[in-house]
XYZ file of C-alpha atoms in Angstrom:
430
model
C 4.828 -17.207 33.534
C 4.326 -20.284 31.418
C 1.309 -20.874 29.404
C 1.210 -24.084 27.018
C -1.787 -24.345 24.107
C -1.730 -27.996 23.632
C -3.790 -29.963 20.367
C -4.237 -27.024 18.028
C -4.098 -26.424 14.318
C -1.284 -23.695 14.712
C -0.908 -21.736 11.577
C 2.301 -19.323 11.100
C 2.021 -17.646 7.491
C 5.830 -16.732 8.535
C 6.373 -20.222 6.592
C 3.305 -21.117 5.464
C 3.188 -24.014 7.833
C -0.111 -25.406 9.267
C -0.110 -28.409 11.077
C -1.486 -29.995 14.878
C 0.852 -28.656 17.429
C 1.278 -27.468 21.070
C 3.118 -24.312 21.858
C 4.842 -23.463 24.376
C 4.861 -19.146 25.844
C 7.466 -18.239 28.190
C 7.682 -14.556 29.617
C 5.492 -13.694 26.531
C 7.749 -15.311 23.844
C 7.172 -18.339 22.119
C 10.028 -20.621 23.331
C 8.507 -24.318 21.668
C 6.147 -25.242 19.070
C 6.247 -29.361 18.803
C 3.866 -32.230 18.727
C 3.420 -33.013 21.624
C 4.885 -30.897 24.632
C 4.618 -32.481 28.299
C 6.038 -29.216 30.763
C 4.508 -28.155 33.531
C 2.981 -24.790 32.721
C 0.864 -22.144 35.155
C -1.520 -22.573 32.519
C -2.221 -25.160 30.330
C -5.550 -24.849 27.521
C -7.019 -27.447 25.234
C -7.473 -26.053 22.161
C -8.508 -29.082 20.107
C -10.482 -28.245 17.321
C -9.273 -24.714 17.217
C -7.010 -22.723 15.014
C -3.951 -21.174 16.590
C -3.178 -18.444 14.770
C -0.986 -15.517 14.875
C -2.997 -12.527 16.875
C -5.004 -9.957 14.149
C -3.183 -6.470 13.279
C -5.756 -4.200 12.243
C -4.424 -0.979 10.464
C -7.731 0.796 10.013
C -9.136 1.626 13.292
C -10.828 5.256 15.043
C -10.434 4.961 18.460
C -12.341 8.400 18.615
C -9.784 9.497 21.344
C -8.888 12.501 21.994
C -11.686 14.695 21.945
C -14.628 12.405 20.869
C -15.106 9.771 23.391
C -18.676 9.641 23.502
C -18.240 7.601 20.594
C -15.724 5.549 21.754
C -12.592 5.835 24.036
C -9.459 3.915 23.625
C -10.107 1.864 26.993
C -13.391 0.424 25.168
C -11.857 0.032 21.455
C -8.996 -1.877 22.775
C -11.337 -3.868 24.766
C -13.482 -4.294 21.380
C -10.135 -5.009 19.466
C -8.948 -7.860 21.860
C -12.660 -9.190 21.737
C -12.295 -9.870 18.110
C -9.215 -11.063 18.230
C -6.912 -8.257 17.365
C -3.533 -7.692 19.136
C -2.373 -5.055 17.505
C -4.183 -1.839 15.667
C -3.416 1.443 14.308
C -5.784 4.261 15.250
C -6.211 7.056 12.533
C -5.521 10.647 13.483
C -8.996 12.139 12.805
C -9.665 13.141 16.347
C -9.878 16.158 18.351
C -7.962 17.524 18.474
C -6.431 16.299 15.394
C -3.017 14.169 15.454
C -0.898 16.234 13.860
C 1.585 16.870 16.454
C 3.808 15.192 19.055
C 1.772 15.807 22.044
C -0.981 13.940 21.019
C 0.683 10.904 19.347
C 2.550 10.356 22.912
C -0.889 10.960 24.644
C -2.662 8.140 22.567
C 0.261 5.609 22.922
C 0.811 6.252 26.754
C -2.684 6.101 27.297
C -2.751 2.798 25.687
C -0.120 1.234 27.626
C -2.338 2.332 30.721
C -5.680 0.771 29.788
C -4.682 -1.917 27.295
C -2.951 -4.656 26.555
C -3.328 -4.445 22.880
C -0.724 -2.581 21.278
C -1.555 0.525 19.963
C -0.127 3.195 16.733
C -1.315 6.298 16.480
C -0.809 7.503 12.795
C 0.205 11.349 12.278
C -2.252 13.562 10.019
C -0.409 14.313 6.526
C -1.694 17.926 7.408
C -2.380 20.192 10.244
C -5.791 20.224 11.539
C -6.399 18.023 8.539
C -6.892 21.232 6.383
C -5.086 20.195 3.716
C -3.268 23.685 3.711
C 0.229 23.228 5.728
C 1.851 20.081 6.193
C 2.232 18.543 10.289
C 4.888 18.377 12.115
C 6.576 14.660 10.519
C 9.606 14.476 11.682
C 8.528 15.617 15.363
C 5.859 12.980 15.437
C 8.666 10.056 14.032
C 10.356 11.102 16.905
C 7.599 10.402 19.643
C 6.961 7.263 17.967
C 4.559 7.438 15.187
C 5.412 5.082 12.261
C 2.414 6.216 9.664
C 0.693 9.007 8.346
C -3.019 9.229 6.772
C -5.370 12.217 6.567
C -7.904 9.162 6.611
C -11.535 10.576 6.334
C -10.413 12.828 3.462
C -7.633 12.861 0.878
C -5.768 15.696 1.017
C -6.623 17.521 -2.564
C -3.303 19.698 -2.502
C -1.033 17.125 -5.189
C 1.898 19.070 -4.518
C 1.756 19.289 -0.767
C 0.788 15.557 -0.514
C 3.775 14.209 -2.979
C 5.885 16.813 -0.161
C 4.629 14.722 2.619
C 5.473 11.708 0.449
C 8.942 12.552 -0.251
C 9.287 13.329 3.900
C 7.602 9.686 4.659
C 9.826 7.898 2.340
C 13.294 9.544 3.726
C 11.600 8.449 7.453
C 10.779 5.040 6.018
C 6.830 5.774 7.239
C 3.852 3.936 5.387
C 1.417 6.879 4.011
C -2.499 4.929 4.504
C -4.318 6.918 1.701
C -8.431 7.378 1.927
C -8.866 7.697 -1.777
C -11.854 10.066 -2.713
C -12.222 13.356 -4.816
C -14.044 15.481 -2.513
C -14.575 17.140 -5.863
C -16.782 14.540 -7.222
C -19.046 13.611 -4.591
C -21.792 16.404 -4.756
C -23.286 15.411 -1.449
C -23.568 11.578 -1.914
C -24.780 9.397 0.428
C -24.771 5.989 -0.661
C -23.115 4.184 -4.170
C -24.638 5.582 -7.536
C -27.074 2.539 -8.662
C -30.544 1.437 -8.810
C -30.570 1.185 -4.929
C -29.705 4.364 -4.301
C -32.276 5.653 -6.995
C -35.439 3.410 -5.007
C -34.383 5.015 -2.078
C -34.164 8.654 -3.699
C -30.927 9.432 -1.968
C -27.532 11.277 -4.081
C -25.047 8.613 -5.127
C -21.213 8.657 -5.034
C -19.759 7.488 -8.147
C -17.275 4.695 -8.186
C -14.662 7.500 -10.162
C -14.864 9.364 -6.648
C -12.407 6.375 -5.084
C -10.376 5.373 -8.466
C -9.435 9.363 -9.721
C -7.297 9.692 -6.292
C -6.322 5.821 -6.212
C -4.559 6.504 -9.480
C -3.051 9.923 -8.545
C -1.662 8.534 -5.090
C 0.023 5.558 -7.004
C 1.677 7.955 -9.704
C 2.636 10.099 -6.746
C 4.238 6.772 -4.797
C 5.700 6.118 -8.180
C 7.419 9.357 -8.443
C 8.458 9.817 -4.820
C 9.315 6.296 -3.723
C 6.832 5.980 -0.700
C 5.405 2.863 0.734
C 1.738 3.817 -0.120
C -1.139 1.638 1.350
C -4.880 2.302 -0.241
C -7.052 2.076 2.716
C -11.048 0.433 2.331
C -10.714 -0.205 -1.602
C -14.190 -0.955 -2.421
C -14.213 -0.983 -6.548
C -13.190 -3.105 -8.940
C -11.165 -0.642 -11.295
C -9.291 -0.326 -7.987
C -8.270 -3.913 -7.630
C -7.056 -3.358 -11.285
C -4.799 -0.378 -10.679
C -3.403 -1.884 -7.720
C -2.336 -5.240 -10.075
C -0.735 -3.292 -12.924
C 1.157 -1.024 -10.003
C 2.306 -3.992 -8.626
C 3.664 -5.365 -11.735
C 5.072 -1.881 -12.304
C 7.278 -2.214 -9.007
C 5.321 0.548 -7.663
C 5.567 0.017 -3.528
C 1.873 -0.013 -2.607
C -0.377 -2.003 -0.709
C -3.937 -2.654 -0.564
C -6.988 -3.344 1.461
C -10.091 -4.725 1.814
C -12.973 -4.117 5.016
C -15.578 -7.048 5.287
C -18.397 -4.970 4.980
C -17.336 -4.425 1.406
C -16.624 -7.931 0.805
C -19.599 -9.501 2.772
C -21.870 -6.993 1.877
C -23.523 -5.496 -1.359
C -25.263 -2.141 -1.965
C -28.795 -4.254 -3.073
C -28.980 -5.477 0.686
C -29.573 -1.989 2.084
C -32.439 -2.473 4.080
C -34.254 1.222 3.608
C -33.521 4.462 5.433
C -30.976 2.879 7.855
C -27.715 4.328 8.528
C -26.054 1.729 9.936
C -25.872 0.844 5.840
C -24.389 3.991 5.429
C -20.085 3.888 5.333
C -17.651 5.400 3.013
C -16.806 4.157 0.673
C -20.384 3.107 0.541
C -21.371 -0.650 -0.358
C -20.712 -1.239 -4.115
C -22.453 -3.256 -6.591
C -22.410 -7.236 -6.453
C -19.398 -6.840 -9.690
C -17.547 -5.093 -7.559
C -18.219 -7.202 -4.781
C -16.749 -10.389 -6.910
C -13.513 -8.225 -7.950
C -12.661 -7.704 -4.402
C -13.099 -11.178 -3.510
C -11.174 -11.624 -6.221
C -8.603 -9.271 -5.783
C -8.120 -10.791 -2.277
C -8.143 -14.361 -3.486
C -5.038 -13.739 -6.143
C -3.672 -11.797 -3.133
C -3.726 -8.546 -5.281
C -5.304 -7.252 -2.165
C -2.669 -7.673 0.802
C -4.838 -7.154 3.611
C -8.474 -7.280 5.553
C -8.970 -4.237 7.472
C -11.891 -3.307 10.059
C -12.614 0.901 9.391
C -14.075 0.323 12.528
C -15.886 3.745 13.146
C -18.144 4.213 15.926
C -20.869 6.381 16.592
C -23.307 6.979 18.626
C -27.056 5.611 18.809
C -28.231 9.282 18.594
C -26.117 9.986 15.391
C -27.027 6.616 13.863
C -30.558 7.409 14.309
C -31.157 9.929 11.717
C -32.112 9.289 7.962
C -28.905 8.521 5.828
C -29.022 11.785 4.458
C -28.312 13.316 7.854
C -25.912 10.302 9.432
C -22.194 9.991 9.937
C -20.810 7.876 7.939
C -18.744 4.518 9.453
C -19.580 0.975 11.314
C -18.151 -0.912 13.921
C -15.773 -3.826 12.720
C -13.330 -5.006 15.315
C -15.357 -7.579 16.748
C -17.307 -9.281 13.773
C -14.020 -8.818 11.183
C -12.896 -12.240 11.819
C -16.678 -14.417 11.518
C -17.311 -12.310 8.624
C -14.043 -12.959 6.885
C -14.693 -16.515 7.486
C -18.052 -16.713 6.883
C -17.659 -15.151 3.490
C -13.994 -16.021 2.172
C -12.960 -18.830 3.843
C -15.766 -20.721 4.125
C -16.930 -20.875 0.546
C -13.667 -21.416 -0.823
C -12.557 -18.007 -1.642
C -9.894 -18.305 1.062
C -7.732 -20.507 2.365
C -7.391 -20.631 6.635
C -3.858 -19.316 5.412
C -4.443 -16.657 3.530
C -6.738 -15.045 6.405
C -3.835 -15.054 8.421
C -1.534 -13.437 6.451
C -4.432 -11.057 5.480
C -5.179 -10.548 9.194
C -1.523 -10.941 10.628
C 1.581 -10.952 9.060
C 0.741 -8.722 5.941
C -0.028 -5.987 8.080
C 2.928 -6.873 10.255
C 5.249 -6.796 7.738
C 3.387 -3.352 6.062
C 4.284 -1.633 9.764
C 7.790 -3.113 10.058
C 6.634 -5.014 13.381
C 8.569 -8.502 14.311
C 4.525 -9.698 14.899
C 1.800 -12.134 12.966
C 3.848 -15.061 12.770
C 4.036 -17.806 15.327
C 7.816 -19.163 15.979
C 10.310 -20.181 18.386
C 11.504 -16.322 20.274
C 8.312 -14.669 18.428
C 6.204 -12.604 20.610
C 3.260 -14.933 21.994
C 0.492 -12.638 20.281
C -2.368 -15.342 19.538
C -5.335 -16.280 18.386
C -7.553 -19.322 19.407
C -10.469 -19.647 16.764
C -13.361 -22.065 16.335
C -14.381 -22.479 12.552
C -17.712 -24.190 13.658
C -19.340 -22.009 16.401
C -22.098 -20.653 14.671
C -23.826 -17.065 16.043
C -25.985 -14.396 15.441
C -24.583 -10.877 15.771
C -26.041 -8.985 18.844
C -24.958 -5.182 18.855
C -25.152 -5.066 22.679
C -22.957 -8.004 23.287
C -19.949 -5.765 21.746
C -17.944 -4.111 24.176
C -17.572 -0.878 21.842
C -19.845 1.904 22.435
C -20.398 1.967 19.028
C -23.109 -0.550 18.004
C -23.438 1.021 14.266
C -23.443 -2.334 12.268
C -25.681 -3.581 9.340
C -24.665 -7.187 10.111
C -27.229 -7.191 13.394
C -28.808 -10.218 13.113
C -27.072 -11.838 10.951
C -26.012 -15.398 11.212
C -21.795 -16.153 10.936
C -19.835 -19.321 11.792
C -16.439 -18.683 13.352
C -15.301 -17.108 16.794
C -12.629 -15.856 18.443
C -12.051 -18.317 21.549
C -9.244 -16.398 23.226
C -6.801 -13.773 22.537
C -3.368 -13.764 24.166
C -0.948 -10.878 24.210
C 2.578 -11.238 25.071
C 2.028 -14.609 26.667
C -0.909 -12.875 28.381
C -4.767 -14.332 27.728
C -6.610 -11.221 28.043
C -9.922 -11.996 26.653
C -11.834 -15.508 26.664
C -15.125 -17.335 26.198
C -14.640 -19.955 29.714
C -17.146 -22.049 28.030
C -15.382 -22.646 24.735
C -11.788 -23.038 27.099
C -13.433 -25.418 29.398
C -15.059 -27.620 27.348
């Protein structure tokens, strides 16, 4: 199978190159990238005006599945993922039952590989049943293929079991994704501690809930050696402990969801859940740090949280609600709507946020595009404009705030392995 993208802007943040190319995809490897390529292909697509970039690795997804597929399944998240142009994501272990074992890691992965061409890692719970009492079975879920471990949803409060499970991740050379929050501190808050929260008479959560364990988990990843990465920062005392870590030689990573950078706690339009997330939307000065944080690339990476629910669940005041939104397939217009687009980013920097950072956090030979790399693209317009319509997605979950809101950029077409799985015919045939 040959497949040949002629007239795009390809950009591999493998060597910061971005220039007008064609590639050429062979078998599902990239086998030429020139200026002009004349070979007869099975497939050949136009993709003048478009960005070629390397496919979107998402490390912060709930597929829901096991045990909650009412909310979403991993047939319909994968279809969401490759819909917003992600080729590769890692689905977080807070299912049911919970992914704390062997057995279920294998189910999620072979599953995958049945419905899905995405690729698809299922990260191991740090503890069983997510109590935060015993530790999981690591080393038997390294073994049926599971490469990180998060107790995502929580932290787990237990210092000394968690630097254990540290110490265990670091001698199987696993990435530990941390949810940061002191269940300690929260006292039944709803939405960030500010004036908007105050109008709207609901509890607030503190921005000391997210940096108390953001600092612990760093001293801990100091101590034991552990490749930490802080999932959904969302303050700005947590872009600063990240930077001094960093310059400490501390091995952690960090990252940002759009609804965090795109989105500030003032904009919560009343008694609607779809506002409500955790963490919750911050103040507009912690909005700026994280844009800032991302633009110095103290923040590595852009991460969906996508978190479905249902319409029933969403329904009910905030008090009552889940908390989470749907992210998979508005991550990329919002990230250029917001960053790139006003200057904050450059095209290349959302592609190593998006791609190779998260490649390269996994230890996955993906988000770069180069001669005998996988062919895992991404075919974006930067001037489509659209309004975001909740029933167009193809997750169940249609939980966003961002309904009817206006972003410029779209995902064209998304090729896996060589393989173009989803694609807008009208933007392909133009």
């Amino acid at each position: 199978m040959k497949l040949l993208i002629k007239n795009g802007i390809v950009i591999n943040p493998g060597d910061r190159s971005e220039k007008k190319a064609d590639v050429l995809v062979r078998d599902g490897v990239i086998v030429q990238i020139a200026a002009s390529i004349e070979e007869d292909a099975d497939r050949v697509i136009d993709a003048s005006g478009y960005y070629c970039m390397p496919g979107f690795i998402d490390l912060h997804v709930h597929l829901r599945d096991p045990g909650l597929t009412y909310k979403e399944d991993i047939q319909t998240g994968t279809a969401a993922a490759a819909h917003g142009g992600f080729t590769t994501i890692v689905a977080m272990p807070n299912t049911k039952p919970v992914a704390d074992c062997p057995e279920v890691i294998e189910y999620v992965q072979n599953r995958a590989k049945e419905v899905s061409k995405v690729h698809v890692y299922q990260v191991g719970s740090v503890t069983k049943g997510m109590k935060g009492e015993e530790l999981s079975d690591i080393r038997g879920m390294v073994k049926a293929g599971c490469i990180a471990l998060s107790e995502d949803g929580k932290s787990v409060m237990n210092a000394d079991l968690y630097r254990e499970a540290m110490k265990i991740a670091a001698e199987e050379k696993m990435v530990v994704l941390a949810h940061c929050e002191d269940i300690n501190l929260v006292h039944g808050g709803v939405l960030n501690a500010d004036a908007r929260s105050e109008e709207l008479g609901m509890p607030g959560i503190t921005n000391a809930v997210e940096d108390v364990i953001v600092a612990r988990d760093i001293l801990l990843a100091k101590e034991t050696g552990v490749r930490l990465h802080l999932c959904h920062c969302s303050t700005r005392d947590s872009v600063r402990m990240v930077k001094i870590a960093k310059e400490d030689g501390v091995k952690v990573t960090a990252e940002v969801c759009p609804h965090h950078f795109s989105m500030s706690s003032d904009e919560i339009d009343g008694d609607n859940a779809n506002y409500k997330m955790n963490p919750p939307l911050r103040t507009k000065e912690d909005v700026e740090a994280l844009r800032n944080g991302l633009s110095s690339d103290v923040m590595d990476v852009i991460a969906t949280d996508h978190a479905p629910h249902s319409d029933e669940e969403k329904a009910q005041s905030i008090r009552k609600a889940p908390f989470g939104i749907v992210g998979l397939e508005t991550a990329a217009a919002l990230t250029y709507t917001h960053l790139v687009k006003p200057g904050h980013l450059t095209m290349m920097q959302m592609a190593e946020k998006m791609s190779l950072h998260p490649a390269r956090i996994l230890g996955i030979s993906r988000g770069i595009i180069e001669v005998g790399a996988p062919a895992d693209l991404v075919l974006f317009d930067p001037e489509y404009k659209w309004v975001v319509d909740p029933q167009q997605f193809l997750s169940k979950g249609k939980n966003t705030p961002f309904a009817g809101k206006e972003l410029t950029g779209k995902v064209v077409a998304t090729i896996i392995d060589g393989e173009v799985v989803t694609e807008d015919a009208a933007f392909l045939n133009k």
